[in-house]
Short mmCIF file of C-alpha atoms in Angstrom, two decimals:
data_model
loop_
_atom_site.label_atom_id
_atom_site.label_comp_id
_atom_site.label_asym_id
_atom_site.label_seq_id
_atom_site.Cartn_x
_atom_site.Cartn_y
_atom_site.Cartn_z
CA GLN F 186 135.71 101.34 60.12
CA VAL F 187 139.15 99.95 60.96
CA GLN F 188 141.03 99.20 57.73
CA LEU F 189 144.26 97.61 59.02
CA VAL F 190 144.56 95.49 62.17
CA GLU F 191 147.89 94.25 63.55
CA SER F 192 148.35 91.30 65.87
CA GLY F 193 151.08 88.98 67.13
CA GLY F 194 153.04 91.24 69.43
CA GLY F 195 154.12 90.18 72.87
CA LEU F 196 157.00 89.58 75.24
CA VAL F 197 159.91 87.43 74.10
CA GLN F 198 163.47 86.83 75.27
CA ALA F 199 166.45 87.94 73.22
CA GLY F 200 167.16 85.46 70.45
CA GLY F 201 163.52 84.45 70.17
CA SER F 202 161.01 84.90 67.37
CA LEU F 203 157.62 86.49 66.75
CA ARG F 204 155.37 86.73 63.71
CA LEU F 205 153.28 89.86 63.29
CA SER F 206 150.15 89.91 61.12
CA CYS F 207 148.33 92.80 59.49
CA VAL F 208 144.86 92.06 58.13
CA ALA F 209 143.28 94.50 55.69
CA SER F 210 139.53 95.06 55.42
CA LYS F 211 139.26 95.17 51.62
CA ARG F 212 140.83 93.27 48.75
CA THR F 213 141.82 96.55 47.10
CA PHE F 214 144.76 96.67 49.54
CA ASN F 215 146.35 93.88 47.50
CA TYR F 216 147.15 96.55 44.89
CA TYR F 217 149.16 98.67 47.34
CA ALA F 218 152.66 98.24 48.61
CA MET F 219 152.59 97.53 52.34
CA GLY F 220 155.10 98.39 55.03
CA TRP F 221 156.01 97.84 58.66
CA PHE F 222 157.28 100.68 60.86
CA ARG F 223 158.18 100.79 64.54
CA GLN F 224 158.43 103.41 67.26
CA ALA F 225 160.22 102.99 70.57
CA PRO F 226 159.58 105.26 73.58
CA GLY F 227 161.34 108.59 73.15
CA LYS F 228 162.31 107.87 69.54
CA GLU F 229 160.96 108.76 66.12
CA ARG F 230 159.10 106.27 63.94
CA ASP F 231 161.48 104.12 61.90
CA PHE F 232 161.03 102.09 58.74
CA VAL F 233 161.37 98.33 59.20
CA ALA F 234 160.33 96.56 55.98
CA ALA F 235 158.10 96.92 52.93
CA ILE F 236 156.72 94.72 50.19
CA SER F 237 155.44 95.89 46.81
CA SER F 238 152.22 94.76 45.16
CA ILE F 239 154.26 92.32 43.08
CA GLY F 240 156.34 90.96 45.94
CA ASP F 241 159.57 92.99 45.87
CA THR F 242 160.91 93.43 49.41
CA TYR F 243 162.86 96.18 51.17
CA TYR F 244 164.45 96.16 54.64
CA ALA F 245 166.09 98.53 57.05
CA ASN F 246 169.75 97.69 57.58
CA SER F 247 169.08 97.05 61.26
CA VAL F 248 166.76 94.10 60.52
CA LYS F 249 168.20 92.73 57.27
CA GLY F 250 168.84 89.01 57.59
CA ARG F 251 166.68 88.69 60.71
CA PHE F 252 163.21 89.85 59.60
CA THR F 253 161.16 88.70 56.61
CA ILE F 254 158.13 90.48 55.19
CA SER F 255 155.57 88.56 53.13
CA ARG F 256 151.98 88.84 52.00
CA ASP F 257 149.05 86.51 51.35
CA ASN F 258 146.68 88.10 48.87
CA ALA F 259 143.97 85.48 49.42
CA GLU F 260 143.74 86.57 53.06
CA ILE F 261 144.60 90.25 52.40
CA THR F 262 147.28 89.87 55.06
CA VAL F 263 150.87 91.05 55.44
CA TYR F 264 153.27 89.29 57.78
CA LEU F 265 156.52 90.21 59.49
CA GLN F 266 158.51 87.20 60.66
CA MET F 267 161.02 88.40 63.26
CA ASN F 268 163.89 86.08 64.23
CA SER F 269 166.97 86.56 66.42
CA LEU F 270 165.21 89.36 68.27
CA LYS F 271 167.28 91.88 70.19
CA PRO F 272 166.31 94.22 73.05
CA GLU F 273 166.69 97.17 70.66
CA ASP F 274 163.81 95.72 68.60
CA THR F 275 161.44 96.64 71.44
CA ALA F 276 158.81 99.03 70.05
CA ASN F 277 155.24 99.43 68.92
CA TYR F 278 154.99 98.00 65.40
CA TYR F 279 152.63 99.48 62.82
CA CYS F 280 151.58 98.27 59.38
CA ALA F 281 150.66 100.74 56.66
CA ALA F 282 149.47 100.91 53.07
CA LYS F 283 151.49 102.94 50.55
CA ALA F 284 149.15 105.04 48.41
CA PHE F 285 151.64 107.57 47.03
CA PRO F 286 154.68 107.01 44.82
CA GLY F 287 157.97 107.57 46.59
CA ALA F 288 160.63 105.94 48.71
CA PHE F 289 159.49 102.80 50.50
CA ASP F 290 161.22 103.83 53.74
CA ASN F 291 159.38 107.16 54.11
CA GLY F 292 156.18 106.95 56.14
CA GLN F 293 154.84 110.13 54.55
CA TYR F 294 154.04 108.12 51.40
CA TYR F 295 151.77 105.73 53.34
CA SER F 296 148.11 106.73 53.58
CA THR F 297 146.49 104.16 55.90
CA TRP F 298 147.87 102.98 59.24
CA GLY F 299 146.94 100.35 61.77
CA GLN F 300 146.83 101.02 65.51
CA GLY F 301 149.92 98.98 66.26
CA THR F 302 151.00 95.94 68.25
CA ALA F 303 153.58 96.02 71.04
CA VAL F 304 156.78 93.97 70.92
CA THR F 305 159.01 93.71 73.98
CA VAL F 306 162.33 91.86 73.86
CA SER F 307 163.96 91.14 77.21
CA SER F 308 167.68 90.54 77.74
#
């Protein structure tokens, strides 16, 4: 059974916007912090943004001021609004649930991962 499903990726020109969605299968996910990570070809997986169960947000320096993470508990959904997109934002984006205490930017503390959605930003 798939527990997290991402959507909203696509092709956009530099300066454009996209909104990614991550839908969870069970309402228990509302009690976990949730995060977005990305991985570009030939690079390691990087932290993008996270949101705690009570709504505190955390961002990588590379996306601060451009991306916004939010969550809708009624729909068990986490969003990533991406504005002012740059070619270097091109990557596969993954959402994940944080089951273990630790730093929000470390993927090793996240227990459940979606299969990803592709974002391509052209120049």
